[in-house]
Coordinates of C-alpha atoms and ligand atoms in Angstrom, one line a residue:
M26 CA 33.0 57.9 -95.3
V27 CA 32.8 60.4 -98.2
I28 CA 36.1 62.1 -99.1
S29 CA 35.5 65.7 -99.9
M30 CA 36.8 67.6 -102.8
E31 CA 36.5 70.9 -101.1
S32 CA 39.5 72.2 -99.3
L33 CA 39.7 71.7 -95.5
W34 CA 39.4 75.6 -95.1
R35 CA 36.1 75.8 -97.0
Q36 CA 34.6 72.8 -95.2
Q37 CA 35.3 74.3 -91.9
T38 CA 34.4 78.0 -92.5
E39 CA 30.8 79.4 -92.4
K40 CA 29.7 81.8 -95.2
I41 CA 32.1 84.7 -95.3
E42 CA 30.1 87.9 -95.0
S43 CA 31.3 91.4 -95.9
N44 CA 29.9 94.9 -95.0
H45 CA 26.5 95.1 -96.7
Y46 CA 25.6 98.7 -95.6
F47 CA 27.2 100.0 -98.7
L48 CA 24.7 98.3 -100.9
Q49 CA 22.0 100.7 -99.8
G50 CA 23.1 103.3 -102.4
S51 CA 23.2 102.5 -106.0
I52 CA 26.2 100.6 -107.1
R53 CA 25.8 101.3 -110.7
E54 CA 27.7 104.4 -111.8
S55 CA 29.0 105.0 -108.3
H56 CA 32.4 106.4 -107.8
W57 CA 35.2 105.2 -105.4
D58 CA 38.6 106.2 -104.3
V59 CA 39.8 102.7 -105.2
V60 CA 38.2 99.7 -106.9
V61 CA 40.0 96.4 -106.2
I62 CA 39.0 93.6 -108.5
G63 CA 39.2 90.1 -107.0
A64 CA 38.5 89.1 -103.4
G65 CA 41.4 86.7 -102.9
M66 CA 44.1 87.0 -100.3
A67 CA 45.8 89.8 -102.3
G68 CA 42.6 91.8 -103.0
I69 CA 41.4 91.5 -99.3
L70 CA 44.7 92.7 -97.8
I71 CA 45.2 95.5 -100.3
A72 CA 41.6 96.8 -99.6
Y73 CA 42.0 96.5 -95.9
Y74 CA 45.2 98.6 -95.8
L75 CA 43.9 101.2 -98.1
Q76 CA 40.7 101.5 -96.1
K77 CA 42.9 102.0 -92.9
Q78 CA 44.4 104.9 -94.7
G79 CA 40.9 106.4 -95.1
K80 CA 40.3 105.5 -98.7
R81 CA 36.7 104.5 -99.9
V82 CA 37.3 101.1 -101.3
L83 CA 35.1 98.7 -103.2
I84 CA 36.2 95.0 -104.0
V85 CA 34.4 93.6 -107.0
E86 CA 34.4 89.8 -107.1
A87 CA 33.2 87.5 -109.9
K88 CA 32.2 84.7 -107.6
T89 CA 32.4 84.9 -103.7
I90 CA 35.1 86.0 -101.2
A91 CA 38.2 83.8 -101.3
S92 CA 36.7 81.4 -103.9
G93 CA 39.8 81.4 -106.1
Q94 CA 43.0 79.9 -105.4
T95 CA 43.1 81.2 -101.9
E96 CA 40.6 78.8 -100.6
R97 CA 42.8 75.9 -101.8
T98 CA 46.3 77.2 -100.5
T99 CA 48.2 75.3 -97.7
A100 CA 48.7 78.7 -96.1
K101 CA 52.3 78.6 -95.0
I102 CA 53.5 82.1 -94.3
T103 CA 57.2 82.0 -95.0
S104 CA 60.1 83.6 -96.7
Q105 CA 61.3 80.1 -97.6
H106 CA 60.2 79.8 -101.3
G107 CA 61.8 76.7 -102.4
L108 CA 65.5 77.0 -103.4
K109 CA 65.4 80.7 -103.9
Y110 CA 68.2 82.9 -102.6
A111 CA 71.3 81.5 -104.2
E112 CA 69.4 81.3 -107.5
L113 CA 68.2 84.9 -107.1
I114 CA 71.8 86.1 -106.5
R115 CA 72.8 84.4 -109.9
T116 CA 69.8 85.9 -111.8
V117 CA 69.1 89.4 -110.3
G118 CA 72.2 90.0 -108.1
E119 CA 72.8 90.1 -104.3
E120 CA 71.2 93.5 -103.5
K121 CA 67.8 92.4 -105.0
A122 CA 68.0 88.8 -103.6
K123 CA 68.5 90.4 -100.1
L124 CA 65.4 92.8 -100.6
Y125 CA 63.4 89.7 -101.6
A126 CA 64.3 88.0 -98.3
M127 CA 63.7 91.2 -96.2
A128 CA 60.3 91.8 -97.8
N129 CA 59.0 88.2 -97.1
Q130 CA 60.4 88.3 -93.6
Q131 CA 58.6 91.5 -92.8
A132 CA 55.5 90.1 -94.3
I133 CA 55.4 87.3 -91.7
S134 CA 55.7 89.9 -88.9
Q135 CA 53.1 92.0 -90.5
Y136 CA 50.6 89.1 -90.4
A137 CA 51.5 88.5 -86.7
R138 CA 50.9 92.2 -85.9
L139 CA 47.7 92.5 -87.8
I140 CA 46.3 89.3 -86.3
K141 CA 47.1 90.6 -82.8
D142 CA 45.8 94.1 -83.4
E143 CA 42.5 93.0 -84.9
K144 CA 42.3 90.0 -82.4
I145 CA 41.7 87.5 -85.2
D146 CA 41.2 83.8 -84.1
C147 CA 42.7 82.1 -87.1
Q148 CA 45.1 79.5 -85.6
F149 CA 48.1 81.6 -86.3
E150 CA 51.2 79.6 -85.1
W151 CA 54.9 80.3 -85.1
V152 CA 56.7 77.2 -86.6
D153 CA 59.9 76.5 -88.4
S154 CA 60.0 75.9 -92.1
Y155 CA 62.2 73.3 -93.7
L156 CA 63.5 72.8 -97.2
Y157 CA 64.5 69.3 -97.6
S158 CA 66.1 66.8 -100.0
I159 CA 66.4 63.0 -100.0
S160 CA 69.4 63.1 -102.5
Q161 CA 71.1 66.4 -102.3
K162 CA 73.1 68.2 -99.5
Y163 CA 75.5 70.8 -100.9
I164 CA 72.8 72.9 -102.7
L165 CA 70.9 73.2 -99.4
M166 CA 74.1 74.1 -97.5
E167 CA 74.6 76.9 -100.0
E168 CA 71.0 78.0 -99.6
A169 CA 71.3 78.1 -95.7
K170 CA 74.4 80.1 -96.0
V171 CA 73.0 82.7 -98.3
A172 CA 69.7 83.1 -96.3
K173 CA 71.8 83.5 -93.1
H174 CA 73.8 86.2 -94.8
F175 CA 70.5 87.9 -95.7
G176 CA 69.5 88.0 -92.0
I177 CA 67.2 85.1 -91.9
Q178 CA 67.7 82.7 -88.9
A179 CA 68.7 79.9 -91.2
E180 CA 70.7 76.7 -90.6
F181 CA 71.5 73.5 -92.4
V182 CA 70.5 70.3 -90.5
E183 CA 70.7 66.6 -91.2
K184 CA 67.6 65.4 -89.2
T185 CA 64.0 66.4 -89.3
E186 CA 60.8 64.9 -87.8
L187 CA 59.7 63.6 -91.2
P188 CA 59.0 59.8 -91.3
F189 CA 61.9 59.2 -93.8
A190 CA 65.6 60.0 -93.9
V191 CA 66.8 63.1 -95.6
K192 CA 70.1 63.9 -97.0
G193 CA 69.8 67.4 -95.5
A194 CA 67.5 70.3 -94.8
V195 CA 67.6 74.0 -94.4
R196 CA 65.6 75.2 -91.3
F197 CA 64.2 78.8 -91.3
E198 CA 63.1 79.7 -87.8
N199 CA 60.1 81.8 -86.8
Q200 CA 58.0 81.2 -89.8
A201 CA 54.2 80.8 -89.6
Q202 CA 51.1 79.0 -90.6
F203 CA 47.4 79.9 -90.1
F204 CA 43.8 79.1 -91.2
P205 CA 43.5 81.4 -94.2
L206 CA 39.6 81.5 -94.5
K207 CA 39.1 82.3 -90.7
F208 CA 41.6 85.2 -91.3
I209 CA 39.8 86.4 -94.4
K210 CA 36.4 86.0 -92.8
S211 CA 37.3 88.4 -90.0
L212 CA 38.9 91.0 -92.2
S213 CA 36.1 90.9 -94.7
E214 CA 33.5 92.0 -92.1
E215 CA 34.4 95.7 -92.5
L216 CA 35.2 95.7 -96.2
N217 CA 32.8 96.6 -99.1
V218 CA 32.7 93.6 -101.4
L219 CA 30.4 93.3 -104.4
E220 CA 30.2 89.5 -105.0
H221 CA 28.8 87.7 -108.1
T222 CA 29.9 90.6 -110.3
L223 CA 32.3 89.9 -113.2
V224 CA 34.6 92.7 -114.4
T225 CA 34.6 92.5 -118.2
E226 CA 36.7 95.5 -119.1
I227 CA 38.9 98.2 -117.5
K228 CA 39.3 101.5 -119.4
D229 CA 41.0 104.5 -117.9
C230 CA 39.0 105.1 -114.7
W231 CA 36.1 102.9 -115.8
V232 CA 35.4 99.5 -114.5
V233 CA 33.0 97.7 -116.7
T234 CA 31.0 94.9 -115.0
D235 CA 28.1 92.7 -115.9
K236 CA 26.1 94.6 -113.4
G237 CA 26.9 98.2 -114.6
I238 CA 29.8 100.5 -114.9
L239 CA 31.9 102.0 -111.9
T240 CA 34.5 104.6 -111.7
A241 CA 37.4 105.0 -109.5
D242 CA 40.6 107.3 -108.9
D243 CA 42.7 104.1 -108.7
I244 CA 42.1 100.5 -109.8
V245 CA 43.9 97.4 -108.5
V246 CA 43.7 94.1 -110.4
T247 CA 44.1 91.1 -108.1
T248 CA 42.3 88.6 -110.2
H249 CA 45.2 86.0 -109.7
Y250 CA 45.9 86.0 -113.5
P251 CA 45.6 89.7 -114.8
I252 CA 42.4 90.1 -116.8
K253 CA 43.8 92.8 -119.2
D254 CA 46.3 91.4 -121.8
V255 CA 47.3 94.9 -123.3
P256 CA 49.0 96.8 -122.1
G257 CA 51.0 94.7 -119.5
F258 CA 51.5 91.6 -121.7
Y259 CA 51.4 89.4 -118.6
F260 CA 50.6 86.4 -120.8
L261 CA 54.1 86.6 -122.1
R262 CA 55.7 86.9 -118.7
Q263 CA 54.5 84.0 -116.8
H264 CA 52.8 80.6 -117.0
Q265 CA 50.7 78.7 -114.5
E266 CA 51.5 75.5 -112.5
R267 CA 49.0 73.2 -110.8
S268 CA 49.6 71.3 -107.6
Y269 CA 47.6 68.7 -105.5
V270 CA 46.8 68.4 -101.8
L271 CA 45.4 65.5 -99.6
A272 CA 44.1 66.2 -96.0
L273 CA 44.9 63.1 -93.9
A274 CA 43.5 62.2 -90.5
N275 CA 45.0 59.6 -88.2
T276 CA 48.7 60.5 -88.7
E277 CA 51.4 61.3 -86.3
P278 CA 51.2 65.2 -86.0
I279 CA 54.0 67.1 -87.8
K280 CA 55.0 70.2 -85.9
N281 CA 56.7 72.3 -88.5
M282 CA 56.4 72.9 -92.2
Y283 CA 58.2 71.0 -94.9
Y284 CA 58.9 71.5 -98.7
G285 CA 60.8 68.9 -100.7
I286 CA 63.2 70.2 -103.5
D287 CA 63.6 66.9 -105.3
E288 CA 61.7 66.1 -108.5
N289 CA 58.3 65.0 -107.1
G290 CA 59.1 66.4 -103.7
L291 CA 56.3 66.7 -101.1
S292 CA 55.0 69.5 -98.9
F293 CA 53.8 68.9 -95.4
R294 CA 52.1 71.0 -92.8
Q295 CA 49.7 70.2 -89.9
A296 CA 46.3 71.9 -89.8
G297 CA 44.7 71.0 -86.5
E298 CA 44.0 67.3 -86.4
Y299 CA 44.8 66.9 -90.1
L300 CA 48.1 66.7 -92.0
L301 CA 48.2 68.4 -95.4
L302 CA 50.3 66.5 -97.9
G303 CA 51.0 68.4 -101.1
G304 CA 52.9 68.0 -104.4
S305 CA 52.6 66.6 -107.9
S306 CA 53.2 69.9 -109.5
H307 CA 53.0 70.3 -113.3
R308 CA 52.4 73.1 -115.8
T309 CA 48.7 73.7 -116.2
G310 CA 47.5 72.1 -119.5
H311 CA 50.0 69.2 -119.2
I312 CA 49.2 65.9 -117.6
Y313 CA 51.2 64.9 -114.5
G314 CA 53.7 62.2 -115.3
K315 CA 53.2 62.4 -119.2
K316 CA 55.6 63.9 -121.7
G317 CA 53.9 64.3 -125.1
N318 CA 52.1 60.9 -125.6
T319 CA 54.5 59.0 -123.4
R320 CA 53.8 58.2 -119.7
T321 CA 57.0 58.9 -117.6
R322 CA 55.3 57.8 -114.3
S323 CA 52.9 55.1 -113.7
V324 CA 50.8 57.0 -111.1
S325 CA 48.5 60.0 -111.4
A326 CA 49.1 63.3 -109.5
Y327 CA 46.7 62.2 -106.7
G328 CA 48.1 58.7 -107.0
H329 CA 51.5 59.9 -106.3
L330 CA 50.3 61.6 -103.0
R331 CA 48.1 58.6 -102.0
E332 CA 51.2 56.4 -102.4
A333 CA 53.4 58.6 -100.3
A334 CA 50.6 58.7 -97.7
K335 CA 50.4 54.9 -97.7
N336 CA 54.2 54.5 -97.4
Y337 CA 54.8 57.2 -94.6
F338 CA 51.5 57.1 -92.8
P339 CA 50.0 53.7 -93.1
K340 CA 47.2 54.3 -90.7
A341 CA 46.2 57.6 -92.4
K342 CA 42.6 58.2 -93.6
E343 CA 42.0 60.6 -96.5
V344 CA 39.3 63.1 -95.6
A345 CA 39.7 65.6 -98.5
Y346 CA 41.6 66.2 -101.7
W347 CA 41.9 69.3 -103.9
S348 CA 44.1 71.1 -106.3
A349 CA 45.0 74.7 -107.3
Q350 CA 47.3 76.7 -109.4
D351 CA 49.5 79.7 -109.5
C352 CA 51.4 82.1 -111.8
M353 CA 55.0 81.6 -112.3
P354 CA 56.9 84.7 -113.5
H355 CA 60.0 83.9 -115.6
D356 CA 62.5 85.8 -113.4
G357 CA 61.1 84.4 -110.1
I358 CA 59.8 87.6 -108.8
P359 CA 56.1 88.6 -108.5
F360 CA 54.7 91.5 -110.4
I361 CA 53.5 94.2 -107.8
G362 CA 52.8 97.8 -108.7
K363 CA 51.7 99.8 -111.7
Y364 CA 50.1 97.6 -114.4
S365 CA 52.1 99.3 -117.1
V366 CA 53.9 102.5 -118.0
F367 CA 50.8 103.7 -119.8
T368 CA 48.3 103.3 -117.0
P369 CA 49.3 105.6 -114.0
H370 CA 46.2 104.7 -112.0
L371 CA 46.0 101.0 -112.6
Y372 CA 47.8 98.5 -110.4
V373 CA 48.4 94.7 -110.4
A374 CA 49.6 92.0 -108.0
T375 CA 50.3 88.6 -109.6
G376 CA 53.0 86.0 -110.2
F377 CA 53.0 84.7 -106.6
Q378 CA 54.7 81.3 -107.6
K379 CA 52.8 79.4 -105.0
W380 CA 54.0 81.7 -102.2
G381 CA 51.1 84.1 -102.3
M382 CA 50.5 84.4 -98.5
S383 CA 53.6 86.5 -97.8
T384 CA 53.6 88.0 -101.2
S385 CA 49.9 89.2 -100.8
M386 CA 51.0 91.0 -97.7
I387 CA 53.9 92.6 -99.6
A388 CA 51.5 93.6 -102.4
A389 CA 49.2 95.2 -99.8
K390 CA 52.0 97.4 -98.4
V391 CA 53.7 98.2 -101.7
I392 CA 50.4 99.1 -103.5
C393 CA 48.9 100.9 -100.5
D394 CA 52.1 103.0 -100.2
E395 CA 52.0 103.7 -104.0
I396 CA 48.4 104.9 -104.0
C397 CA 49.0 106.9 -100.9
G398 CA 52.1 108.6 -102.3
E399 CA 54.4 107.0 -99.9
K400 CA 57.9 105.6 -100.7
N401 CA 58.2 101.8 -100.3
P402 CA 61.7 100.2 -100.1
Y403 CA 60.5 97.2 -102.2
E404 CA 58.7 99.0 -105.0
S405 CA 61.6 98.8 -107.4
L406 CA 62.2 95.1 -106.8
F407 CA 58.6 94.0 -107.6
T408 CA 57.9 96.6 -110.2
P409 CA 56.1 95.1 -113.3
Q410 CA 58.1 97.6 -115.4
R411 CA 61.4 95.7 -114.9
L412 CA 63.2 94.3 -117.7
L413 CA 62.9 90.5 -117.7
V414 CA 65.2 89.9 -120.7
R415 CA 68.4 88.6 -118.8
A416 CA 66.8 86.7 -115.9
G417 CA 63.9 85.1 -117.7
S418 CA 64.7 84.9 -121.3
K419 CA 65.1 81.1 -121.4
E420 CA 61.6 80.7 -119.8
L421 CA 60.1 83.3 -122.2
L422 CA 61.4 81.4 -125.3
K423 CA 60.1 78.1 -123.9
D424 CA 56.6 79.6 -123.2
I425 CA 56.5 81.1 -126.7
G426 CA 57.3 77.7 -128.1
I427 CA 54.6 76.0 -126.2
S428 CA 52.0 78.7 -127.1
A429 CA 53.0 78.6 -130.8
G430 CA 52.7 74.8 -130.8
N431 CA 49.3 74.8 -129.2
L432 CA 47.8 77.6 -131.3
T433 CA 48.4 75.7 -134.4
K434 CA 47.8 72.2 -133.0
G435 CA 44.9 70.1 -134.5
L436 CA 43.1 73.1 -135.9
F437 CA 39.9 71.1 -136.4
G438 CA 38.0 69.1 -133.9
K439 CA 39.8 70.2 -130.8
R440 CA 38.3 72.1 -128.0
R441 CA 39.9 75.6 -127.9
C442 CA 40.5 78.2 -125.2
S443 CA 38.4 81.5 -125.5
H444 CA 41.4 83.5 -124.3
M445 CA 43.8 83.2 -127.4
G446 CA 42.5 79.9 -129.1
C447 CA 45.0 77.4 -127.8
A448 CA 44.1 73.7 -128.1
L449 CA 42.9 72.4 -124.6
I450 CA 43.8 69.3 -122.9
W451 CA 41.4 67.1 -120.8
N452 CA 42.7 66.7 -117.2
P453 CA 41.0 63.6 -115.9
E454 CA 42.2 64.3 -112.2
T455 CA 40.5 67.7 -112.1
K456 CA 37.8 66.9 -114.7
S457 CA 38.5 70.1 -116.6
W458 CA 39.7 71.3 -119.9
D459 CA 43.0 73.0 -119.3
C460 CA 45.0 75.4 -121.5
P461 CA 48.7 74.6 -121.9
C462 CA 49.6 78.2 -123.1
H463 CA 48.3 80.5 -120.3
G464 CA 46.6 78.1 -117.8
S465 CA 42.9 79.0 -118.3
R466 CA 40.6 76.1 -117.2
F467 CA 37.0 75.1 -118.2
D468 CA 34.7 72.5 -116.6
E469 CA 33.1 69.6 -118.4
D470 CA 30.3 71.9 -119.7
G471 CA 32.8 74.6 -120.9
K472 CA 32.2 77.0 -118.2
V473 CA 35.4 79.1 -117.1
L474 CA 37.0 77.9 -114.0
D475 CA 40.3 79.8 -114.1
N476 CA 41.7 82.9 -115.7
P477 CA 42.9 84.4 -118.0
A478 CA 39.8 83.3 -120.1
K479 CA 36.7 85.3 -119.4
K480 CA 34.3 83.6 -121.8
D481 CA 32.8 80.2 -121.6
I482 CA 33.3 77.7 -124.5
S483 CA 30.8 75.6 -126.1
Ligands
FAD511 C1 48.4 73.8 -104.1 C2 48.9 75.2 -103.6 C3 49.3 75.4 -102.4 C4 49.7 76.6 -102.0 N1 50.2 76.8 -100.7 C5 50.7 78.0 -100.4 C6 51.4 78.2 -99.1 O1 51.4 77.3 -98.3 N2 51.8 79.4 -98.9 C7 51.7 80.4 -99.7 O2 52.2 81.5 -99.4 N3 51.1 80.3 -100.9 C8 50.6 79.1 -101.3 N4 50.0 78.9 -102.5 C9 49.8 80.2 -103.2 C10 48.6 80.9 -102.9 O3 47.6 80.1 -102.5 C11 48.2 81.9 -104.0 O4 49.3 82.6 -104.5 C12 47.2 83.0 -103.4 O5 46.1 82.3 -102.8 C13 46.7 83.8 -104.6 O6 45.8 84.7 -104.1 P1 45.2 85.8 -105.1 O7 44.3 86.8 -104.2 O8 46.2 86.4 -106.0 O9 44.2 85.0 -106.1 P2 42.8 84.3 -105.9 O10 42.6 83.7 -104.5 O11 42.7 83.3 -107.0 O12 41.8 85.5 -106.0 C14 41.5 86.2 -107.2 C15 40.0 86.4 -107.2 O13 39.7 87.3 -108.4 C16 38.4 86.9 -108.9 N5 38.3 87.2 -110.3 C17 38.9 86.7 -111.3 N6 38.6 87.3 -112.4 C18 37.7 88.2 -112.1 C19 36.9 89.2 -112.9 N7 37.0 89.4 -114.2 N8 36.1 90.0 -112.2 C20 35.9 90.0 -110.9 N9 36.7 89.1 -110.1 C21 37.4 88.2 -110.7 C22 38.4 85.3 -108.6 O14 36.9 84.8 -108.4 C23 39.1 85.2 -107.3 O15 38.2 85.1 -106.2 C24 49.7 77.8 -103.0 C25 49.2 77.5 -104.2 C26 48.9 76.3 -104.6 C27 48.5 76.0 -106.1

């Protein structure tokens, strides 16, 4: 049997079509109320809610709808974002930590409402979400206590349905999972999406593409990693992390969703007859299990997952494997809102830290309210204009160190990134040239796979 490198979602979804009627006019030099750049989960939801408010919206997409990180997600819709809440209290204070919990809890209900209202068949299911550890207990007890204090139905437990013993787990009740591409396929039918159109520049109200120039009253950047470096300076405020997924057939079904907090912890969720097993995270541009030139683990990223599959589900058959990456902001809070103080009509949604299902929904509500002149209770929490100095300064210094090191590394003979010129690293698992500084990726022939780079390399 051939094992697919496409995500399960992509394999099981027919071509996603959008509204083509708008193409009858000339796209070049046309004017829109809002242009959204990027048709991933964030762009699609933002465009949908803006259109519901009566705005004329165009999404401009470099490739095809949901062909970015969104098609490789594991699609848990949850407010349980790893060990989050006790840490947020320490870094940004109790008030903001509570707002974070409320925003993400509301995002789950918002999905449920939208799916019901639009009658979307996307295998949406209410399940519980568990954060587990095989070695730690007290840190999970603290997390459960804080989450409960913030109004989440949370509880510390000592038993789960996982095929191995845990020291403890935090259960969040009434979280959800779905089939993301079926959801997007349904929402896209009524949206105007211009596919295969690369945005090369944004200047005031102008959106410059490789097919012509558009104008808009407001512009929203949902390109995963923001495509404009200045202003905004997002390349100094977040880095990217890559993770890997296996789809397994022939396993005992797992009813709920799981996320391990230990080093090399695993993620689990059932998707129909298949079990998704995820993990092996590492900074993009580094090699899993390698520090400098020294191997710290004998297995590769996929090897780690395959070993776990063999141990815990000996009868399992691998049907697909894939990987994806996400942006990790230094203070652990996504950037949603005005791109910078100097750009009143330019917005951004990024820094989803591998929880972009709930945070794309938050982005849709916050940005839609901002553009429509409504007050949103979460605007100040997610504003990209917040000061990161206290909460993220250690991460910032680390990132600057990595960037400086890779900018000057092996000045001759190394393949270099077209974004800022850092030395690239060959990742044999994804067969790509990856940048350790900001996470751009290129295929074997030098074609851009992932932002922020826009130009291919030779
Ligand atoms: C392994 C893994 C598992 C995950 N699992 C979960 C999960 O269970 N739950 C959860 O909440 N989150 C999860 N996430 C995170 C989630 O998948 C992402 O946060 C989310 O999909 C990001 O969506 P997006 O719309 O921001 O980006 P994308 O889906 O990447 O969309 C960006 C789009 O912009 C387009 N684009 C880029 N540059 C340009 C340009 N110059 N011009 C025009 N278009 C452009 C791209 O082609 C792309 O289609 C996971 C992440 C990883 C890595």
